[in-house]
XYZ file of C-alpha atoms in Angstrom:
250
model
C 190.647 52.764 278.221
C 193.141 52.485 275.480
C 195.110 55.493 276.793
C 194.938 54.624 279.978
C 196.449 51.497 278.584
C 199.346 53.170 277.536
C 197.939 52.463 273.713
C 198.114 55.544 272.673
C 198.081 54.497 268.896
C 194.680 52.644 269.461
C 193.234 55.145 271.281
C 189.338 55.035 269.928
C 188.723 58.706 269.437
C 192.092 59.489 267.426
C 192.619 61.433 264.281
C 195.375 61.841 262.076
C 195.945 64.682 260.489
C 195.821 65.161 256.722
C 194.389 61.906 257.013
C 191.336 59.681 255.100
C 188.330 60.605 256.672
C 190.054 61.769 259.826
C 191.180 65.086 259.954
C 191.650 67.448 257.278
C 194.196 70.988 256.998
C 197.853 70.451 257.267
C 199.202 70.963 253.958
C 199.437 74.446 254.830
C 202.243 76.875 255.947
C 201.074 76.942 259.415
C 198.857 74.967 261.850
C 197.564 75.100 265.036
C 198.993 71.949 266.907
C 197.736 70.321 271.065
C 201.416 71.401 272.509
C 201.779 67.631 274.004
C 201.661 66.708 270.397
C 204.424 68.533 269.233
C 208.369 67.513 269.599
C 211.382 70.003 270.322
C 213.646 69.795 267.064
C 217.485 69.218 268.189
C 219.700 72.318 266.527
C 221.505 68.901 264.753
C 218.231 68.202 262.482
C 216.814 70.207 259.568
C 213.470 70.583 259.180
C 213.532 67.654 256.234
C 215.225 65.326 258.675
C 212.824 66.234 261.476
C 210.213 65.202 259.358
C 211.222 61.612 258.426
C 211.220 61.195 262.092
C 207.558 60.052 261.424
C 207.788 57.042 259.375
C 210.885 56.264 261.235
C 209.009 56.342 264.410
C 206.435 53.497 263.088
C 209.379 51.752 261.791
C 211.253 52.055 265.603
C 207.733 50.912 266.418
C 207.656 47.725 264.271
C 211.059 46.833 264.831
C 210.746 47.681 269.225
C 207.561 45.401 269.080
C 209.294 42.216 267.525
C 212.243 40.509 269.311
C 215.384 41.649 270.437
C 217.574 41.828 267.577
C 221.076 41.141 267.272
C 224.177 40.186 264.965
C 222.707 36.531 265.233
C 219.449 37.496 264.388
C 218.317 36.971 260.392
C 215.784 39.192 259.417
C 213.659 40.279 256.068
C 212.206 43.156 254.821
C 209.733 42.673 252.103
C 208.919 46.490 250.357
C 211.863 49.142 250.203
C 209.944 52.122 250.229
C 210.064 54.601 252.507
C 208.564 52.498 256.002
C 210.600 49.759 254.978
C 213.958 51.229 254.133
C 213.215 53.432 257.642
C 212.717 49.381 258.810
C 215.949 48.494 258.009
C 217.804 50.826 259.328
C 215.951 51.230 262.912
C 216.891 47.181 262.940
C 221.064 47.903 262.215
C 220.073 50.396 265.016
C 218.957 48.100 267.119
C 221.610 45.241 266.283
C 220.496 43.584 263.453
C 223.237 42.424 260.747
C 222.195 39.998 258.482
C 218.680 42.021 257.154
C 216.991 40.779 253.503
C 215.266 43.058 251.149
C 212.698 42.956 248.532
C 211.608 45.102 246.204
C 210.491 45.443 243.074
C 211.973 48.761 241.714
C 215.196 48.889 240.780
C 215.774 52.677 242.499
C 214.511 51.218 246.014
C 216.553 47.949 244.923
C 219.706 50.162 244.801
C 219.427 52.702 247.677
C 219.370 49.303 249.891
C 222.066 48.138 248.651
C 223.841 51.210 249.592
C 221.914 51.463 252.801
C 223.218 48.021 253.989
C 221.054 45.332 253.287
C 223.011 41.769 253.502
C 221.038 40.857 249.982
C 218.464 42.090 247.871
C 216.062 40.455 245.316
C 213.422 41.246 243.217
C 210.442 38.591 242.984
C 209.313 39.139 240.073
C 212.438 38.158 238.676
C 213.297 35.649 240.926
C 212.517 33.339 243.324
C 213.276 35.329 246.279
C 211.849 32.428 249.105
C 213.962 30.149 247.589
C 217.289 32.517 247.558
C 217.094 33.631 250.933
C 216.296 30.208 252.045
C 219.803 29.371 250.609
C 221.275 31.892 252.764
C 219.423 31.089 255.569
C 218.286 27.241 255.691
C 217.128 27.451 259.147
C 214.729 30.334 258.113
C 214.130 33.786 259.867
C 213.536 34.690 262.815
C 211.675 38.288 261.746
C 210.200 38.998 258.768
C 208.750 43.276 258.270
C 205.747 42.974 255.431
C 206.597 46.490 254.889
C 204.772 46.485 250.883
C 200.635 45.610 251.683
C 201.024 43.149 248.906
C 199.691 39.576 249.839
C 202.161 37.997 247.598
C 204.764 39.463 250.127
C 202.352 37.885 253.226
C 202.995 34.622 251.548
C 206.632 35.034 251.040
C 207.202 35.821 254.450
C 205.472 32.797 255.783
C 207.428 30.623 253.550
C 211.075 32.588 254.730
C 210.083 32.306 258.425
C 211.413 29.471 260.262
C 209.283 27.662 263.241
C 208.415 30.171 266.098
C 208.810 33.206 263.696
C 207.315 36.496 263.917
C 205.903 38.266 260.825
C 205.093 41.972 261.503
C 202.526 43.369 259.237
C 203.653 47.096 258.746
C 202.397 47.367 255.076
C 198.510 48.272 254.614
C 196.909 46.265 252.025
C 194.393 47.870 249.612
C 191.955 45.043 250.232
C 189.488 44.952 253.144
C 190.458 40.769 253.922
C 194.121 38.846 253.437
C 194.479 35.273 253.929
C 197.321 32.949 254.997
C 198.341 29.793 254.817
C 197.001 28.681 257.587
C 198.877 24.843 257.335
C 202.169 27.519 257.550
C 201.278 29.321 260.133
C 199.925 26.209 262.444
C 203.227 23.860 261.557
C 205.846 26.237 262.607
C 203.663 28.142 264.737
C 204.095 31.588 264.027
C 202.914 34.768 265.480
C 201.563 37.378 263.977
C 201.703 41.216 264.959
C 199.821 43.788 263.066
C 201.377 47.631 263.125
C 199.257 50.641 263.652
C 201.116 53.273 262.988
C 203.696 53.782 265.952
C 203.457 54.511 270.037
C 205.687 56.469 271.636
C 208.831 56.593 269.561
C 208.663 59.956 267.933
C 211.161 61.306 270.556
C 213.383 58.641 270.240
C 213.580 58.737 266.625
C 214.386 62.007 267.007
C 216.963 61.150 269.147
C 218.377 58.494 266.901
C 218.564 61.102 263.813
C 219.690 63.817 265.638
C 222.883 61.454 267.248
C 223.762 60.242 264.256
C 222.952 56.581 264.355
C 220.337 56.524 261.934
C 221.018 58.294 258.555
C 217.915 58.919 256.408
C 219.195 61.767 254.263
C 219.299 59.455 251.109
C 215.694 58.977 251.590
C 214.897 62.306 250.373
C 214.793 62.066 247.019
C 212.752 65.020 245.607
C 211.787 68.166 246.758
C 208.553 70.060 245.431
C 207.554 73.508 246.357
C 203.745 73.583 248.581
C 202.795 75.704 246.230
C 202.997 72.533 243.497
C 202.211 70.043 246.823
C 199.989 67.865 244.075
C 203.325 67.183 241.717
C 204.852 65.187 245.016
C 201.627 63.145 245.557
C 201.694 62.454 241.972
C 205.193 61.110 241.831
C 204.618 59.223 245.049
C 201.604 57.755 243.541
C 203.064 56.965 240.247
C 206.374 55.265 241.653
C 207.956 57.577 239.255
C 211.356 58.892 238.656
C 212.954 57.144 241.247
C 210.871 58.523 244.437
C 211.211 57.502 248.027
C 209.845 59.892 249.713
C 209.108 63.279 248.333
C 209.206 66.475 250.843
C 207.027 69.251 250.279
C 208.987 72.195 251.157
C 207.708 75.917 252.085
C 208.282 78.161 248.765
């Protein structure tokens, strides 16, 4: 029925591969892949590039599923990792100017800065609801919870202005959020939850391979499959400065 639907990314009998409790196997050098599942590579992308066509698809996905954005349009991004920084830039994409980050690490902090973000802030050394409602007094129209952390959910209620959207990309480690429900009712707000991203592989693709979306400085290590654990440790770790680390044939 989902399918059917044209909800591909709720389909009920999907797996993921090299996914929790899904479907096991591709950290490999080679896999056998369903040939509708797999995407011709332009001769303009690398393999690396190619691959960050996946969590810039979800992001595509987020950003497609919200409003139609433009140079009027104030927007926020709470989390710069890699599914939010990929966030920010399918929104310029799209049209969106006047995009706020937040972030805790000062790497993330830094690359979008030099990605394009209007302003960034960290919130645990300031108060970031109260900064960007200086900038923006009216509120936002969009905020992406791109981090899973329920301090963010509340933030972005608070930024939002009445009739706002917050997108819930981020996954939360707990099973159950809340929010403030007195928010959400007063300015009534919608809510969209991501899962993952529906049709927008090929047009990430497309976005990378034309140039409009640059995600090289994403990239920030590169570890050998042969020492595939040393990249899910760094990821894990937040350390030395990682956005996303590729695992690269030896």
């Amino acid at each position: 029925d989902q399918c059917l639907a044209g909800r591909f990314n709720t389909c009920r009998n999907i797996q993921f591969m090299s996914s929790a409790e899904e479907m096991q196997g591709c950290m490999c050098e080679q896999v056998v892949v369903p040939e509708q599942n797999c995407f011709l590579i332009p001769d303009e992308l690398s393999f690396e590039q190619a691959a960050v066509a996946e969590p810039l698809s979800i992001s595509l996905y987020s950003v497609k599923r919200s409003i139609p954005l433009s140079a009027s349009t104030p927007i926020a991004i709470l989390g710069a990792g890699p599914i939010g920084l990929c966030t920010m830039l399918a929104a310029r994409a799209m049209g969106a100017e006047r995009v706020y980050i937040t972030e805790k690490i000062p790497a993330r902090i830094a690359l979008a800065q030099e990605l394009g973000a209007t302003w960034t802030g960290n919130p645990d050394a300031s108060n970031v609801v109260s900064e960007v409602g200086q900038a923006e007094p009216l509120g936002l129209s969009v905020v992406f919870e791109c981090s899973g952390s329920p301090e963010a959910l509340d933030q972005a209620v608070e930024m939002l202005g009445p009739g706002g959207l917050l997108v819930i990309t981020g996954i939360p480690d707990a099973h159950r959020i809340s929010l403030n429900i007195d928010n959400l009712r007063r300015k009534e707000l919608s809510v969209f939850n991501v899962r993952r991203q529906n049709e927008t592989v090929k047009e990430s693709i497309e976005l990378l391979a034309s140039g409009r979306i640059n995600i090289d400085a994403l990239i920030t290590h590169r570890v050998p499959l042969s020492d595939a654990k040393h990249a899910f440790d760094l990821v894990a770790d937040y350390a030395d400065g990682v956005v996303k680390a590729m695992v690269v044939n030896d």
